[in-house]
CSV table of C-alpha atoms in Angstrom, one decimal:
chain,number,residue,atom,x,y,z
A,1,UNK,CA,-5.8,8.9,-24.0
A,2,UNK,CA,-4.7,9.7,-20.3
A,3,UNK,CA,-4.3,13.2,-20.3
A,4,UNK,CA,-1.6,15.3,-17.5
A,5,UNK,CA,-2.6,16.4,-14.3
A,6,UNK,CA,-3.7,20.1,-13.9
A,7,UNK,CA,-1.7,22.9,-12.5
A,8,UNK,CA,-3.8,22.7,-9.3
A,9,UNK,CA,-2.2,22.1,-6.4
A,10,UNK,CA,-4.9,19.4,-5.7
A,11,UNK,CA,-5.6,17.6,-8.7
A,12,UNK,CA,-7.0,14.6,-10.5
A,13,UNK,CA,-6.2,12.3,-12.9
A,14,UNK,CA,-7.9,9.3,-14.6
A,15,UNK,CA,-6.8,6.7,-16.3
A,16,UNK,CA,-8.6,3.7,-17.7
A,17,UNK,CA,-7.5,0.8,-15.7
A,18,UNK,CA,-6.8,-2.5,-17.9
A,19,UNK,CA,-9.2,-4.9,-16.0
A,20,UNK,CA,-10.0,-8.0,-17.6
A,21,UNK,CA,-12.2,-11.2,-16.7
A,22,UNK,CA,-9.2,-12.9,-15.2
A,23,UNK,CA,-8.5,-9.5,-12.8
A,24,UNK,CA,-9.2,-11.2,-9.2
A,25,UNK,CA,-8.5,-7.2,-7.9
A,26,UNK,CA,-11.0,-5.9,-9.9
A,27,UNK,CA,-13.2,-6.6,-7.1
A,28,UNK,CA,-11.7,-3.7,-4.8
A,29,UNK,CA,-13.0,-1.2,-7.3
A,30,UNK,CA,-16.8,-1.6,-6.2
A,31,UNK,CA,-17.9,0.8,-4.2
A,32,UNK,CA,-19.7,-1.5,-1.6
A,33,UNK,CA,-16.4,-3.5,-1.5
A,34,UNK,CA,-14.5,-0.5,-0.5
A,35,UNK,CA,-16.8,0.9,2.4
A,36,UNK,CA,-17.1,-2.7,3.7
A,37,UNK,CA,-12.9,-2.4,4.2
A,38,UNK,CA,-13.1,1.1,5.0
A,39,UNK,CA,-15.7,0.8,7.6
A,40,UNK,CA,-15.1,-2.7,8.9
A,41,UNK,CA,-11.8,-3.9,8.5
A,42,UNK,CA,-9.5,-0.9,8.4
A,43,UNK,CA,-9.6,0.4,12.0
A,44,UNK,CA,-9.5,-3.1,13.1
A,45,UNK,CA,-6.1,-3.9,11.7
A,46,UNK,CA,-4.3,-5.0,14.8
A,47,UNK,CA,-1.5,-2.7,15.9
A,48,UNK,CA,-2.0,-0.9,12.9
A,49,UNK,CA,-0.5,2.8,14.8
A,50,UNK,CA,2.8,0.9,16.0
A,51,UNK,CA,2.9,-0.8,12.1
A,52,UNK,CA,2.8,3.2,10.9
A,53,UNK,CA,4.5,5.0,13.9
A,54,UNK,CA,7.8,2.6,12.3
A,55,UNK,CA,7.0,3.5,8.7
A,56,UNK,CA,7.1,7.3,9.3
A,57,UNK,CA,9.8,6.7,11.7
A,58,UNK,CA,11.7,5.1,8.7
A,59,UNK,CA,10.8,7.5,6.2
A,60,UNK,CA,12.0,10.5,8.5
A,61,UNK,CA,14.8,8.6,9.0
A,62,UNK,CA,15.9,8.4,5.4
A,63,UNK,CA,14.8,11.9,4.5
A,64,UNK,CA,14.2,14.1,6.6
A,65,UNK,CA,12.9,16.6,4.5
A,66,UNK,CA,11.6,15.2,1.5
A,67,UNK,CA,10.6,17.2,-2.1
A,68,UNK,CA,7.9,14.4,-2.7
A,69,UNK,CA,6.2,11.3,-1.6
A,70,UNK,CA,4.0,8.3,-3.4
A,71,UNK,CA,1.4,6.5,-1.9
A,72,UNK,CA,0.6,3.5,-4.0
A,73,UNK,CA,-2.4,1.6,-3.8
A,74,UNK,CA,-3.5,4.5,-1.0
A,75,UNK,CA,-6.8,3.4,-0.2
A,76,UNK,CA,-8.4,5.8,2.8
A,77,UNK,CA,-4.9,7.7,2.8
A,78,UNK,CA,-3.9,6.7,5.8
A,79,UNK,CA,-0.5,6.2,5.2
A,80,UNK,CA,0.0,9.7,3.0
A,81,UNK,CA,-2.4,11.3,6.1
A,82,UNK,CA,0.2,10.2,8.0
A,83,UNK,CA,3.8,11.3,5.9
A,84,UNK,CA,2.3,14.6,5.5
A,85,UNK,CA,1.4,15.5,8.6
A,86,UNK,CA,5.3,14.9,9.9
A,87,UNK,CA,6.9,16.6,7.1
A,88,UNK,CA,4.2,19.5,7.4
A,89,UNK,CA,7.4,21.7,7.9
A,90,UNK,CA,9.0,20.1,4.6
A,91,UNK,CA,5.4,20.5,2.3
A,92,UNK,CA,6.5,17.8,0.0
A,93,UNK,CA,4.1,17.1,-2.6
A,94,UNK,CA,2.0,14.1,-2.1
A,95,UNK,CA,1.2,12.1,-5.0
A,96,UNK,CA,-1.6,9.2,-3.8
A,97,UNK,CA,-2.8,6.5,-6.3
A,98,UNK,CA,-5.3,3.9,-6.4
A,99,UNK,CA,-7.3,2.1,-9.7
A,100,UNK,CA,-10.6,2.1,-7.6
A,101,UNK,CA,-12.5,5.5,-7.5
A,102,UNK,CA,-14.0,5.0,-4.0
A,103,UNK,CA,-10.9,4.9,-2.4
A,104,UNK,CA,-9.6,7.5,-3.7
A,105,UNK,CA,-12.9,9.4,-2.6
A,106,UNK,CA,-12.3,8.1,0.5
A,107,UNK,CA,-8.5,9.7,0.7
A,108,UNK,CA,-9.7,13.1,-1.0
A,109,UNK,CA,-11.9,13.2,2.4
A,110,UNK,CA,-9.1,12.4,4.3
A,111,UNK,CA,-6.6,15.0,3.0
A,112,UNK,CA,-9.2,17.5,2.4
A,113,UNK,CA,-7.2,21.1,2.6
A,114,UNK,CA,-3.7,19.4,1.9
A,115,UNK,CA,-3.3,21.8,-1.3
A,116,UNK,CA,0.3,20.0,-2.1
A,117,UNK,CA,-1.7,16.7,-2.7
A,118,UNK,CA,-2.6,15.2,-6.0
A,119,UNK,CA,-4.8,11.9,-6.2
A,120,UNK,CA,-4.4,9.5,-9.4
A,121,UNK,CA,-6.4,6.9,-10.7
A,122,UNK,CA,-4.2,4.5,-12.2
A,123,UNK,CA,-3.6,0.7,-12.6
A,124,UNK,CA,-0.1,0.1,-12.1
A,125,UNK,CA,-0.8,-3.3,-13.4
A,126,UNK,CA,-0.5,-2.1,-16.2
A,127,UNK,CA,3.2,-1.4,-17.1
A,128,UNK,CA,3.0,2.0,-18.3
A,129,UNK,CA,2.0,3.4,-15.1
A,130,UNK,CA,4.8,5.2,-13.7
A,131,UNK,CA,4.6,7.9,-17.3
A,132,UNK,CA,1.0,8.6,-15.3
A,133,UNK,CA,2.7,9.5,-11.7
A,134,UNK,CA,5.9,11.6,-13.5
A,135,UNK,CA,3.9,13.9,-16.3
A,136,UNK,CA,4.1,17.8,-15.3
A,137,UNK,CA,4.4,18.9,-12.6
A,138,UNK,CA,4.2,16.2,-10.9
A,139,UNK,CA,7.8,15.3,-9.7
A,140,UNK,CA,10.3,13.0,-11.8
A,141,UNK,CA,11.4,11.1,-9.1
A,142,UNK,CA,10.3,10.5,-5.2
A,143,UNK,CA,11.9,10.9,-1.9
A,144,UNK,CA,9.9,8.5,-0.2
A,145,UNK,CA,7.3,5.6,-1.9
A,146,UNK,CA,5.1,3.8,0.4
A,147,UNK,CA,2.3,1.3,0.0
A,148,UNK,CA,-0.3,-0.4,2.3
A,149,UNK,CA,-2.1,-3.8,1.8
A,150,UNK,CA,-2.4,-3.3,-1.9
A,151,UNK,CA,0.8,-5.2,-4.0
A,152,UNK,CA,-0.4,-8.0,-2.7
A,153,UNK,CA,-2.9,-8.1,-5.4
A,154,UNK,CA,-0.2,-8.9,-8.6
A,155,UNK,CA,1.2,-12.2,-9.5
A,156,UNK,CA,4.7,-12.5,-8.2
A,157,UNK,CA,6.3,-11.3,-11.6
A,158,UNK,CA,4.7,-8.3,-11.4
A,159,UNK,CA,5.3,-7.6,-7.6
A,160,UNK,CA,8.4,-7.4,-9.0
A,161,UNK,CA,8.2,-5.6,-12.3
A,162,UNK,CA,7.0,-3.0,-10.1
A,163,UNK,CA,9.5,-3.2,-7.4
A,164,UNK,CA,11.8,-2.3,-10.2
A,165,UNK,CA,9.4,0.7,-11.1
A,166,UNK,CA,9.9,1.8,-7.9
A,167,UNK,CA,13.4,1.6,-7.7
A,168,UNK,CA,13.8,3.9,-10.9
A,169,UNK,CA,11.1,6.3,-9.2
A,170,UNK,CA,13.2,6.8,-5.9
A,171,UNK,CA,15.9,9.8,-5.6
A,172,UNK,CA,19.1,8.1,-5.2
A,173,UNK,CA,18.7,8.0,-1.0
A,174,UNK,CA,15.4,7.3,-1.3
A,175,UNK,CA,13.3,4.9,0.4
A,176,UNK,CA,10.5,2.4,0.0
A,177,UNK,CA,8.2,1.0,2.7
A,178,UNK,CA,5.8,-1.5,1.8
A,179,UNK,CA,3.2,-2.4,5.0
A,180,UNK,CA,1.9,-5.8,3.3
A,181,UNK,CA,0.1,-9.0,3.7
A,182,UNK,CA,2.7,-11.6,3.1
A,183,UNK,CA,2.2,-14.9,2.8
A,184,UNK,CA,2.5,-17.6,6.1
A,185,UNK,CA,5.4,-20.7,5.9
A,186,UNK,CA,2.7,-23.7,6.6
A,187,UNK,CA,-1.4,-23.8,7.1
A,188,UNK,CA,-0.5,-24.4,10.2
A,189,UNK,CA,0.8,-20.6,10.3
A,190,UNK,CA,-1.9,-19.2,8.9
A,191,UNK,CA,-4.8,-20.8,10.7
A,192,UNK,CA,-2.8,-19.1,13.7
A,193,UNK,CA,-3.2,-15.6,11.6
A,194,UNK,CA,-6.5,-16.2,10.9
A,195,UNK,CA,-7.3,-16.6,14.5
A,196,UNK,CA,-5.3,-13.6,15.5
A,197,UNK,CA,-7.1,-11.7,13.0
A,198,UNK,CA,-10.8,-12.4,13.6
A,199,UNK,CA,-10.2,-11.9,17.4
A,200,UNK,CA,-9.1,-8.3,15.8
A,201,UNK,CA,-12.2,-8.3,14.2
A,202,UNK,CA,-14.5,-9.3,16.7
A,203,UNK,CA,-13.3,-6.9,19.7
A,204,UNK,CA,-13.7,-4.3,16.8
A,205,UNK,CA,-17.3,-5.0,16.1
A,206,UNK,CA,-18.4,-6.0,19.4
A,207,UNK,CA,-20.2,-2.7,19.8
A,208,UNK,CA,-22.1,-3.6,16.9
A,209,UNK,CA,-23.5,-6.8,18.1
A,210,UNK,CA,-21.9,-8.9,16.3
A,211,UNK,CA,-20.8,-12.9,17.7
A,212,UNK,CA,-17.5,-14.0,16.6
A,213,UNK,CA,-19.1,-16.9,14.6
A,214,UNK,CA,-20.7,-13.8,12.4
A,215,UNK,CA,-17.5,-12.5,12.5
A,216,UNK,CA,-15.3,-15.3,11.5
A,217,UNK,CA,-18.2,-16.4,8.8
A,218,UNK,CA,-17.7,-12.8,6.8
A,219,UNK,CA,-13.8,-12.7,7.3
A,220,UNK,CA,-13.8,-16.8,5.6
A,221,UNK,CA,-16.1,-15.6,2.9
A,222,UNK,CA,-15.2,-12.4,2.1
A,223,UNK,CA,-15.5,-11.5,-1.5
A,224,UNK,CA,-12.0,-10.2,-1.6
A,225,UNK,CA,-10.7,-13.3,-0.6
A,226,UNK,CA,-9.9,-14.3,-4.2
A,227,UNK,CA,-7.8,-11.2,-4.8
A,228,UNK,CA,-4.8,-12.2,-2.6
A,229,UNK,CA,-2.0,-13.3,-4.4
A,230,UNK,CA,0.7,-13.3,-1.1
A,231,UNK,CA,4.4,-14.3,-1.2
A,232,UNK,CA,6.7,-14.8,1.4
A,233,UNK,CA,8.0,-11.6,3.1
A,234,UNK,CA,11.8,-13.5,2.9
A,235,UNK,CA,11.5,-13.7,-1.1
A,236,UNK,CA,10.0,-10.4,-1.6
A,237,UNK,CA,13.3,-9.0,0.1
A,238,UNK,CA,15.1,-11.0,-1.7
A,239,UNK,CA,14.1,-9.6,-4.7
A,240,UNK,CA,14.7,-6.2,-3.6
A,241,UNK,CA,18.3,-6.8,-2.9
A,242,UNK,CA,18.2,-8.3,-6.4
A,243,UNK,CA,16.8,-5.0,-7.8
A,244,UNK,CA,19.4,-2.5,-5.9
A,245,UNK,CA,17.8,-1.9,-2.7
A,246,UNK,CA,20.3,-1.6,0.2
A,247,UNK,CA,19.4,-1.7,3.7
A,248,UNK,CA,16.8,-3.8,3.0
A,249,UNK,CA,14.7,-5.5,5.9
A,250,UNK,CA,11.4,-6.6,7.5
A,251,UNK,CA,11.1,-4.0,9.7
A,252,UNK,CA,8.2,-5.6,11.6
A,253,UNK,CA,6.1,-8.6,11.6
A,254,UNK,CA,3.4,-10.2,13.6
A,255,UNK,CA,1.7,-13.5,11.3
A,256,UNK,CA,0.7,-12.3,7.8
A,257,UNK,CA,1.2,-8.9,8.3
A,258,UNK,CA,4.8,-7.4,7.4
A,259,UNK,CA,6.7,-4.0,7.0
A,260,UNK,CA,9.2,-4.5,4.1
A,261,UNK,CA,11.8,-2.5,2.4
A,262,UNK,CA,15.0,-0.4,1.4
A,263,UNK,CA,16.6,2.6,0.0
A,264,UNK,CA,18.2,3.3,-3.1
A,265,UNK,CA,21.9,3.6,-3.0
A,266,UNK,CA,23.7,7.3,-3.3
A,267,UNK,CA,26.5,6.2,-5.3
A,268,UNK,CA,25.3,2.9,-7.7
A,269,UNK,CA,28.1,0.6,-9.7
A,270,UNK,CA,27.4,0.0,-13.4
């Protein structure tokens, strides 16, 4: 029984996620997992302050001063670190959810002394997960829903099952921004990605010591690997425009790595 959040201004909420043997994601919820991203991957994301300078840029864009804002799949936070800090004026409330506990330990660090922030742990795998992100008082809809590297995760039905939960979770004017890894066209493509990427990688942890054959041997056999369910950033936007989404677009893109999205209408048709 998933009980509602507290009246705290920062709060927590659990729920039991619905992992089973065939999860491939179930790996991110490890704790040695998530400090191996958090502390060797994440920084080295390449031009990953242009990739949020245009999501808050978007976001601002579409409402300027929002009432509330969802994170999905937050990880460190970075993304919610970031929307709060430029509406500090507006003081929307910040709801941030991930299914594994050490990232959201990771982005209770982060926003540490954001009282307007609430942090959920939730499997929105499951379909019953946006009841978890509405119960009192959090908000009943959102001005602005982002997510970072984490949809990626669900088969291609779901991606869009939860598109759609999105889409009834936005304000009418509001706007989703999803900063994704999306699948490449050919092999061909992505050997080109995975090239750009473990150069990423190695200028990263060349202070460390490490050669880019170390490098390129832990990004090929990574345990995550396995998790990665991508789709093509074209079809995902398709599917959006299917859904309601106007103003729908890859924003920016550079290989595998893709800024997607698009606002709910004002005025919808029947």
């Amino acid at each position: 029984m998933t009980m509602p959040p507290s009246p705290n201004t920062m709060s927590t909420v659990s729920a039991a996620a619905t992992t089973t043997d065939h999860r491939r994601d179930a790996v991110w919820q490890a704790e040695a997992l998530s400090n191996t991203y958090l502390d060797g991957v994440r920084g080295a994301i390449p031009l990953a302050a242009e990739q949020i300078d245009i999501l808050v840029r978007l976001a601002r864009a579409a409402r300027p001063e929002p009432r509330a804002i969802l994170d999905l799949g937050c990880g460190d936070g970075i993304l919610g670190h970031a929307l709060l800090d430029t509406y500090e004026a507006a003081r929307p409330t910040a709801v941030l959810v991930d299914f594994s506990p050490p990232m959201l330990d990771a982005a209770r660090g982060r926003l540490r002394g954001y009282g307007h922030a609430h942090f959920i742990e939730v499997d929105y795998a499951d379909p019953a997960w946006p009841h978890l992100v509405t119960v009192p008082p959090l908000p009943d809809r959102y001005d602005v829903i982002v997510s970072g590297f984490s949809i990626h995760h669900q088969p291609d039905d779901r991606k869009r099952r939860l598109y759609a939960d999105v889409f009834a979770l936005l304000a009418p004017g509001g706007i989703f921004l999803n900063l994704e890894h999306v699948a490449s066209p050919s092999r061909w493509a992505e050997e080109q990605f995975e090239t750009y990427f473990i150069d990423a990688l190695h200028r990263y942890h060349a202070v460390r010591g490490k050669t880019r054959d170390e490098v390129a041997a832990d990004f090929y056999h990574r345990p995550d690997k396995v998790a990665n369910l991508l789709a093509p950033v074209g079809i995902q936007c398709d599917w959006l425009r299917e859904i309601g989404f106007v103003h729908v677009d890859c924003f920016f893109k550079v290989f595998e790595l893709a800024l997607f999205g698009g606002i709910r209408p004002l005025e919808e048709t029947a």
